[in-house]
Structure formats: structure tokens, C-alpha cells
Amino acid sequence: EKGNYRHFMQKEIFEQPTVVAQTLRSYLRPVEQQVALPQIDFDISAIDRVTIVACGTSYYAGLVAKYWFERFARVPVDIDYASEFRYRDPVLQPGGLALFISQSGETADTLAALRHCKANGQTIAVVVNVPTSSMAREADLLLPTHAGPEIGVASTKAFTCQLAVLAALAAHFAVKKGQMSREEEAAIVHHLMEVPASLNEALSHDAEIAAMAHLIAPARDVLYLGRGPDYPLALEGALKLKEISYIHAEGYASGEMKHGPIALIDEAVPVIVLAPSGPLFEKTVSNMEEVRARGGKIVLISDAEGLAEAGEGCMATIEMPKVHPLIAPLVYAVPVQLLAYHTACVKGTDVDQPRNLAKSVTVE
Ligand code: M6R
């Protein structure tokens, strides 16, 4: 039931503080300040390579996880779209962990990739929202997200719950591999516990974002830029906008813009920049200057510090709470979801059932 909401997607966006908290409860021990994973009957510390495979939004969650696994656990990560992975004859060495991410647990390409990895001696971990799904049944390590049923075709709450589980998994892995101290683990648990409150704060900008959607709706093309762990969010923002508003959008790594897409920039192409303040911020500011010099219209999504430094001269800004860079991808998911949602509403499209799309892609 939609309750007081106009669409399931809107309801699901607003459920995120609750369902992410629900998901985190089963992966964190706040009192002990530890990450707690389900019983694992293999030696996780022996794993020296991770292969992540998924499709669509779940793939973007995997891209964020690659940053976390490499940063925390210092383990190399290979990631691919399931439809590519299956047919490229990937090199799978014994002792690897293959990690599949899926809301439905039934996506045909992801499931086929899982079976391929299983047949090739990989340990199978699955982050899945439907606990009775095929992927859940075939996993060695089942890591459920507790997002509840997701009805809107555009994935929202499943994504942030996937990120919550993946952050906990990366931290656990790092501890087991001796790459993370007890203090660092405690700090990560603390930052993750703050996520639901930060999601609420991000959601409080809903009305502002709804107004901003009128600036985006007339565009034919929109560019999303992000760096580091926020680069996948740029991809996710572009996918959300395409799916439900039918506006052509592309996500780019901020630093890649001058290698091609900058040719597209003019006053008709809004550029959405996802840039929390921090070590990567200055670099992104110079990318913004490049956009501005070509008449590009910028929407800057950042925290108070970032907006104070670079907000002037932007077409619009959205202020996010100041969060640890680790959890920024979870929080910055909210404004990109809301911007896509409200833009689709302005355009009058069928938000929950966009044309040509199915909730679960069970054909290859
Ligand atoms: O159920 P899955 O997570 O395996 O689905 C993967 C994609 O089909 C899905 O994320 C799709 O890209 C969504 N419509 C994105 O909003």
C-alpha cells in the first residue's frame, strides 16, 4: 500500500532511514562497537581476491563496495556487469570470493554468473533482498538486505540497504585480514550508526528538490559528475533520471569530463555535481570551473563547507549533512533519487511502471 504517498517509489525513498537502520541492526553490534556477520563456515581471512558481479543499480552498489574492499581490506577486486562477465571467460583462481548483488535474487544474467563461479571453485556470497530467491538458495554466504518488498521499478531503498551490508562486509573482511584495528572498526560502526539520521536530514530537502526539478525537466541531456566512492553515485543518478523521466543522462568520473563529454556542455545541459567536502573536493571544484567557463549550469550537491567554498554561481545547490567520506555514498543517494523522482513527476511519466522496463529481468 502507498499510504499517503503518490507513488511507491516516493514511499520507498522515504522508508530508507527505517530500512537501512533495520538492515544495519543485523550487521552491527553497537555496544561492542563491532561488525557482526552471519556465521561463516569458511576462512574469510584466506580470501585474496574478490569478484563482484551484478546488473544496473546493484552493479553501482558493487562499484562503491570495490572502493571499500580495496581501501579497508587491501584485497584486489574485479567487478563486472553480469551480462559481460559470463561471456568473457574470466580468470577465476581457486580461493576467490565471488560476490553477487541483487534486489530480486532472480536476475537471469547474475544468476547464470553465480552458477559459473560456483562451478569454477569460487566461494559464493550473495547480497539479496528476497530471502527466498534463487540466488539466496545457492549462496555459501547469504547476506540479506532488510529493505522489505520494493515495488517501484526504479530501485531506491534496496540500493542503500545493499551499501549498508557491503560496508559492514568490507569492514569485517578488513578486520579478519588484519588490516583494520579495533579502534578503526569501532569508528566505522559509529559512522554507520549515524546513517539513518543523515538520511533523514537528506530527505528534509524534498520540497527544495521538487522545486529544482522544474529546472531539470526541460533538459534534453543531463550530466552527473562524481569522484572516488561518489563516482558510482553519478552513474546511479543518471540511471534513475533516464529510467523514470526519459531524459538522456550520463554519469562521469569528474576528472574524465575533459576527455570528451566536455564537448557537450552548453547552457542547455544541466550538470549535477556530487561532491562532499574532503580531500577530493578541490579537484572537483576545478572541474566545475571548466563547466562554468563553457556556460554550463551546475547543481552542486555538497555539505555546508563545500557549498560555502564553491556554491556561488551555481544554478542550484542542495545541502547534505557533513558525513564521513565512507558513508557519503549512502546519504548522497537520496538527493539523486529525489531529483529523478520529482523530475519525472513534472514530466508526468508513469513513475512506478516506466515504459519498456520490468522490475525483475529474468531473460538473458
Ligand atoms: O534485482 P536486481 O538487483 O538484480 O536488478 C538489477 C537491475 O535490473 C536493476 O537494478 C535495475 O537497473 C533497476 N531498474 C534500477 O533502478
Short mmCIF file of C-alpha atoms in Angstrom, two decimals, residues 123-356:
data_model
loop_
_atom_site.label_atom_id
_atom_site.label_comp_id
_atom_site.label_asym_id
_atom_site.label_seq_id
_atom_site.Cartn_x
_atom_site.Cartn_y
_atom_site.Cartn_z
CA THR A 123 33.00 -19.20 -2.64
CA ILE A 124 29.64 -17.58 -3.31
CA ALA A 125 28.43 -14.61 -1.27
CA VAL A 126 25.09 -13.01 -2.10
CA VAL A 127 23.65 -9.66 -1.02
CA VAL A 128 19.96 -10.04 -1.79
CA ASN A 129 16.64 -8.50 -0.78
CA VAL A 130 14.39 -11.50 -1.43
CA PRO A 131 15.42 -14.21 1.03
CA THR A 132 13.53 -16.96 -0.80
CA SER A 133 15.09 -16.17 -4.19
CA SER A 134 17.22 -18.47 -6.33
CA MET A 135 20.41 -16.58 -5.52
CA ALA A 136 19.71 -16.75 -1.80
CA ARG A 137 19.27 -20.51 -2.04
CA GLU A 138 22.51 -21.05 -3.93
CA ALA A 139 24.77 -18.91 -1.73
CA ASP A 140 27.51 -20.13 0.61
CA LEU A 141 27.25 -16.85 2.48
CA LEU A 142 23.81 -15.21 2.46
CA LEU A 143 23.81 -11.51 3.37
CA PRO A 144 20.20 -10.33 3.28
CA THR A 145 19.18 -6.69 2.97
CA HIS A 146 16.11 -5.91 5.04
CA ALA A 147 14.57 -3.32 2.73
CA GLY A 148 11.16 -5.02 2.58
CA PRO A 149 9.39 -5.50 -0.76
CA GLU A 150 10.45 -2.95 -3.36
CA ILE A 151 7.61 -2.26 -5.79
CA GLY A 152 8.84 0.73 -7.81
CA VAL A 153 10.74 -0.40 -10.88
CA ALA A 154 13.44 2.15 -10.11
CA SER A 155 15.47 0.70 -7.28
CA THR A 156 15.98 3.03 -4.29
CA LYS A 157 15.80 1.55 -0.81
CA ALA A 158 17.32 -1.75 -1.96
CA PHE A 159 20.39 0.21 -3.10
CA THR A 160 21.07 1.99 0.20
CA CYS A 161 20.48 -1.25 2.11
CA GLN A 162 22.95 -3.02 -0.20
CA LEU A 163 25.51 -0.32 0.57
CA ALA A 164 24.91 -0.76 4.31
CA VAL A 165 25.57 -4.51 4.08
CA LEU A 166 28.59 -4.06 1.81
CA ALA A 167 30.20 -1.51 4.14
CA ALA A 168 29.81 -3.92 7.04
CA LEU A 169 31.19 -6.79 4.95
CA ALA A 170 34.21 -4.74 3.86
CA ALA A 171 34.96 -3.77 7.46
CA HIS A 172 34.58 -7.36 8.67
CA PHE A 173 36.85 -8.57 5.93
CA ALA A 174 39.44 -5.93 6.84
CA VAL A 175 39.37 -6.97 10.50
CA LYS A 176 39.79 -10.64 9.58
CA LYS A 177 42.66 -9.85 7.27
CA GLY A 178 44.42 -7.87 9.99
CA GLN A 179 44.09 -4.64 8.01
CA MET A 180 41.79 -2.86 10.45
CA SER A 181 42.37 -2.17 14.13
CA ARG A 182 39.68 -2.44 16.82
CA GLU A 183 39.63 1.37 17.00
CA GLU A 184 39.09 1.72 13.27
CA GLU A 185 36.33 -0.88 13.38
CA ALA A 186 34.66 0.99 16.25
CA ALA A 187 34.85 4.24 14.27
CA ILE A 188 33.23 2.63 11.24
CA VAL A 189 30.44 1.14 13.35
CA HIS A 190 29.89 4.60 14.81
CA HIS A 191 29.71 6.24 11.35
CA LEU A 192 27.33 3.58 10.06
CA MET A 193 25.06 4.03 13.08
CA GLU A 194 24.74 7.69 12.10
CA VAL A 195 23.49 6.88 8.60
CA PRO A 196 19.73 6.74 9.37
CA ALA A 197 19.80 10.22 10.95
CA SER A 198 21.79 11.58 8.00
CA LEU A 199 19.29 10.01 5.58
CA ASN A 200 16.51 11.82 7.43
CA GLU A 201 18.37 15.06 7.13
CA ALA A 202 18.91 14.49 3.40
CA LEU A 203 15.18 13.75 2.99
CA SER A 204 14.28 17.05 4.65
CA HIS A 205 15.32 18.78 1.40
CA ASP A 206 12.47 17.16 -0.51
CA ALA A 207 10.47 20.37 -1.16
CA GLU A 208 13.55 22.23 -2.40
CA ILE A 209 14.44 19.40 -4.73
CA ALA A 210 10.86 19.27 -6.01
CA ALA A 211 11.18 22.95 -6.95
CA MET A 212 14.54 22.31 -8.60
CA ALA A 213 13.03 19.57 -10.75
CA HIS A 214 11.41 22.32 -12.85
CA LEU A 215 14.90 23.37 -13.91
CA ILE A 216 15.84 19.83 -14.95
CA ALA A 217 12.60 18.74 -16.63
CA PRO A 218 13.06 20.87 -19.81
CA ALA A 219 16.58 19.50 -20.44
CA ARG A 220 17.28 17.04 -23.22
CA ASP A 221 20.57 15.88 -21.68
CA VAL A 222 21.91 15.94 -18.14
CA LEU A 223 25.42 15.14 -16.93
CA TYR A 224 26.24 13.77 -13.46
CA LEU A 225 29.75 14.04 -12.07
CA GLY A 226 31.35 12.44 -9.02
CA ARG A 227 34.74 11.28 -7.80
CA GLY A 228 36.03 8.33 -5.80
CA PRO A 229 33.24 6.46 -3.99
CA ASP A 230 30.79 9.09 -5.23
CA TYR A 231 31.51 8.35 -8.88
CA PRO A 232 29.15 5.34 -8.84
CA LEU A 233 26.51 7.70 -7.44
CA ALA A 234 26.87 9.83 -10.56
CA LEU A 235 26.15 6.69 -12.61
CA GLU A 236 23.22 5.84 -10.37
CA GLY A 237 21.82 9.39 -10.60
CA ALA A 238 21.95 9.26 -14.38
CA LEU A 239 20.31 5.82 -14.48
CA LYS A 240 17.48 6.93 -12.19
CA LEU A 241 16.79 10.01 -14.30
CA LYS A 242 16.84 8.06 -17.57
CA GLU A 243 14.59 5.31 -16.26
CA ILE A 244 11.73 7.37 -14.99
CA SER A 245 11.89 10.80 -16.67
CA TYR A 246 13.19 9.58 -20.08
CA ILE A 247 15.74 12.39 -20.14
CA HIS A 248 19.08 11.33 -21.55
CA ALA A 249 21.63 11.42 -18.74
CA GLU A 250 25.21 10.29 -18.31
CA GLY A 251 27.33 9.76 -15.25
CA TYR A 252 31.01 10.51 -15.48
CA ALA A 253 34.01 10.48 -13.20
CA SER A 254 34.62 14.22 -12.67
CA GLY A 255 38.20 14.00 -13.93
CA GLU A 256 37.13 12.21 -17.11
CA MET A 257 34.93 15.07 -18.26
CA LYS A 258 37.67 16.90 -20.09
CA HIS A 259 38.49 13.76 -22.05
CA GLY A 260 35.35 14.05 -24.12
CA PRO A 261 31.99 14.87 -22.58
CA ILE A 262 33.01 18.50 -22.04
CA ALA A 263 32.26 18.95 -25.73
CA LEU A 264 28.57 18.58 -24.88
CA ILE A 265 28.46 21.35 -22.30
CA ASP A 266 26.42 24.44 -23.02
CA GLU A 267 23.72 26.37 -21.20
CA ALA A 268 21.11 23.74 -22.08
CA VAL A 269 22.90 20.85 -20.31
CA PRO A 270 22.49 20.83 -16.52
CA VAL A 271 25.49 19.32 -14.74
CA ILE A 272 24.79 17.70 -11.39
CA VAL A 273 27.94 17.58 -9.27
CA LEU A 274 28.12 15.21 -6.28
CA ALA A 275 30.98 16.42 -4.13
CA PRO A 276 31.20 16.13 -0.35
CA SER A 277 33.94 18.34 1.11
CA GLY A 278 37.18 16.47 1.74
CA PRO A 279 40.44 15.58 0.05
CA LEU A 280 38.94 15.22 -3.44
CA PHE A 281 36.90 18.41 -3.30
CA GLU A 282 39.45 20.86 -4.73
CA LYS A 283 39.87 18.74 -7.82
CA THR A 284 36.15 18.70 -8.39
CA VAL A 285 35.96 22.47 -7.96
CA SER A 286 38.38 22.89 -10.86
CA ASN A 287 36.20 20.56 -12.95
CA MET A 288 33.24 22.78 -12.08
CA GLU A 289 35.18 25.82 -13.30
CA GLU A 290 35.67 24.07 -16.62
CA VAL A 291 31.91 23.54 -16.88
CA ARG A 292 31.15 27.12 -15.89
CA ALA A 293 33.60 28.56 -18.39
CA ARG A 294 31.51 26.92 -21.11
CA GLY A 295 28.23 28.33 -19.87
CA GLY A 296 27.21 25.07 -18.17
CA LYS A 297 24.57 25.22 -15.43
CA ILE A 298 25.65 23.46 -12.25
CA VAL A 299 23.62 21.86 -9.49
CA LEU A 300 26.08 21.30 -6.65
CA ILE A 301 25.24 18.68 -4.05
CA SER A 302 27.63 19.08 -1.13
CA ASP A 303 27.81 19.85 2.59
CA ALA A 304 27.84 23.32 4.17
CA GLU A 305 31.62 23.53 3.89
CA GLY A 306 31.63 22.59 0.21
CA LEU A 307 28.77 24.93 -0.62
CA ALA A 308 30.46 27.83 1.18
CA GLU A 309 33.53 27.26 -0.93
CA ALA A 310 32.02 26.55 -4.32
CA GLY A 311 28.27 27.14 -4.20
CA GLU A 312 28.36 30.63 -5.63
CA GLY A 313 27.50 30.87 -9.30
CA CYS A 314 25.69 27.51 -9.32
CA MET A 315 22.20 27.27 -10.84
CA ALA A 316 21.12 25.47 -7.65
CA THR A 317 22.62 23.79 -4.60
CA ILE A 318 21.46 21.02 -2.28
CA GLU A 319 22.96 20.89 1.17
CA MET A 320 23.78 17.49 2.59
CA PRO A 321 24.77 16.84 6.19
CA LYS A 322 28.51 16.65 6.80
CA VAL A 323 29.26 12.92 6.85
CA HIS A 324 32.33 10.72 6.91
CA PRO A 325 33.52 10.06 3.34
CA LEU A 326 32.80 6.36 3.93
CA ILE A 327 29.10 6.89 4.28
CA ALA A 328 28.69 9.74 1.80
CA PRO A 329 27.51 7.37 -0.99
CA LEU A 330 24.60 6.21 1.20
CA VAL A 331 23.50 9.74 2.02
CA TYR A 332 24.07 11.27 -1.42
CA ALA A 333 21.82 8.58 -2.90
CA VAL A 334 18.82 10.47 -1.51
CA PRO A 335 19.12 13.74 -3.49
CA VAL A 336 19.75 11.90 -6.76
CA GLN A 337 16.70 9.71 -6.17
CA LEU A 338 14.52 12.68 -5.26
CA LEU A 339 15.71 14.74 -8.20
CA ALA A 340 14.84 11.94 -10.62
CA TYR A 341 11.53 11.32 -8.89
CA HIS A 342 10.37 14.94 -8.95
CA THR A 343 11.60 15.49 -12.50
CA ALA A 344 9.51 12.50 -13.61
CA CYS A 345 6.51 13.95 -11.75
CA VAL A 346 6.95 17.29 -13.54
CA LYS A 347 7.07 15.40 -16.84
CA GLY A 348 4.05 13.35 -15.88
CA THR A 349 5.57 9.95 -16.63
CA ASP A 350 4.50 6.68 -15.03
CA VAL A 351 7.00 6.70 -12.17
CA ASP A 352 6.35 3.23 -10.77
CA GLN A 353 5.96 1.48 -14.12
CA PRO A 354 8.25 3.27 -16.58
CA ARG A 355 7.92 2.27 -20.21
CA ASN A 356 9.91 -0.72 -21.50
#
